[in-house]
Coordinates of C-alpha atoms in Angstrom, one line a residue:
X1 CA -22.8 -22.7 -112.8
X2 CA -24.9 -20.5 -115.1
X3 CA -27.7 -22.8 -115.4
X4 CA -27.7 -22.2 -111.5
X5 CA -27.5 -18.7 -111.5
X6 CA -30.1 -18.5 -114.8
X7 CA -32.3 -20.4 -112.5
X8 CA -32.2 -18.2 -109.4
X9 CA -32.6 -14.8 -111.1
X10 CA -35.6 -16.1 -112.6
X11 CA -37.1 -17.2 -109.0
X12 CA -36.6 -14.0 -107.8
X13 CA -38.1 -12.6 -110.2
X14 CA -41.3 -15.5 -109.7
X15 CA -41.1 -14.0 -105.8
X16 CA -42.1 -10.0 -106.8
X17 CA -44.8 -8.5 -104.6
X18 CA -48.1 -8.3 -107.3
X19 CA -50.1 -5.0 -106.6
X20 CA -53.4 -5.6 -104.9
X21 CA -56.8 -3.6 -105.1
X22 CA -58.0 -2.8 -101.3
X23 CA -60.2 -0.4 -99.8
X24 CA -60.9 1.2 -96.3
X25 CA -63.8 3.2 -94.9
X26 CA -63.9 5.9 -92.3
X27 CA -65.2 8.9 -91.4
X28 CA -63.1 11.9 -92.3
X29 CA -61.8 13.8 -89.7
X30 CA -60.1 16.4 -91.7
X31 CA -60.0 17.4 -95.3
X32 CA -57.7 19.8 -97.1
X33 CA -58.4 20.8 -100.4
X34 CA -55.3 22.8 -100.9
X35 CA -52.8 19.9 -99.8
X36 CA -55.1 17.2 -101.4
X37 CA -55.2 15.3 -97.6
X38 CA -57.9 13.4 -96.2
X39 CA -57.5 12.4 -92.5
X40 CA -59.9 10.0 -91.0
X41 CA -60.6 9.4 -87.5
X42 CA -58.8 6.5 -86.8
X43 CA -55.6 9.1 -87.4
X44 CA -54.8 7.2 -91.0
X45 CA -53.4 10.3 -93.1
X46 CA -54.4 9.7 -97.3
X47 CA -52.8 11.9 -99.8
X48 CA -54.8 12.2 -103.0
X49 CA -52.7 11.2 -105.6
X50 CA -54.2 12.4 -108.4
X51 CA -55.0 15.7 -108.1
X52 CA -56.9 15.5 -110.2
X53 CA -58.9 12.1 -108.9
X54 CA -62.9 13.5 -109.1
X55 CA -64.1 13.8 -105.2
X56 CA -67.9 13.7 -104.1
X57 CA -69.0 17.3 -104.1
X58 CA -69.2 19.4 -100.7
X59 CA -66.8 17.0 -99.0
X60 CA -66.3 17.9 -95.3
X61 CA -65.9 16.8 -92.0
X62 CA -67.4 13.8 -90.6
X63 CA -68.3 12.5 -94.2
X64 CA -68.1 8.6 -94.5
X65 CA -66.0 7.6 -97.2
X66 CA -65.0 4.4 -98.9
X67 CA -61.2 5.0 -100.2
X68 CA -60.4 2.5 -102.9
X69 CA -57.0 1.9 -103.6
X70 CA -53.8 0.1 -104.8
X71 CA -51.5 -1.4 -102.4
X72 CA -48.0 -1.8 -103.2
X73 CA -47.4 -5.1 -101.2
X74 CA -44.9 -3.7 -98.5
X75 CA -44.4 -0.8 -100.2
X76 CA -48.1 1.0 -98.9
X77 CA -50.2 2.6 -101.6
X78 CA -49.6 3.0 -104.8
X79 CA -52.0 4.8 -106.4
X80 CA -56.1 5.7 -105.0
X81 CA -58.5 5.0 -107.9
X82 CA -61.4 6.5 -106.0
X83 CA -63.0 8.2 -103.4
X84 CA -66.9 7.8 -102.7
X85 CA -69.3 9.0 -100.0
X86 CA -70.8 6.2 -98.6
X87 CA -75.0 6.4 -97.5
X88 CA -77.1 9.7 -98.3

């Protein structure tokens, strides 16, 4: 009996969700810099987490960005490693 249960916590623990890199790109609908929010326009809401994460200068409106991320299987995102302007 505790080979059997030795066996099934360690296939649960086989079966975890592994973080994955992904991106997305858009065109930014809305940008506040006070609540660190980027909205693009297909209504997708990103929080920057870090604050402190560096952002392409002069950010506004109708910028196309490329947000690269870390998704947390299920979960959503877990953390944005960066934020770039995409073309000029």
């Amino acid at each position: 009996m505790r080979t059997f249960i030795a066996v099934a916590a360690a296939a649960a623990c086989l079966t975890a969700v592994p973080a994955l890199a992904d991106n997305v790109t858009g065109e930014i609908l809305a940008y506040d810099r006070l609540a660190h929010v980027i909205v693009l326009t297909d209504n997708s809401v990103w929080e920057i987490v870090p604050k402190d994460l560096p952002l392409p200068a002069d950010l506004q409106q109708g910028d196309k960005v490329t947000i690269d991320f870390v998704t947390n299987g299920d979960s959503g995102v877990g953390k944005i490693n960066s934020i770039s302007r995409v073309g000029g």
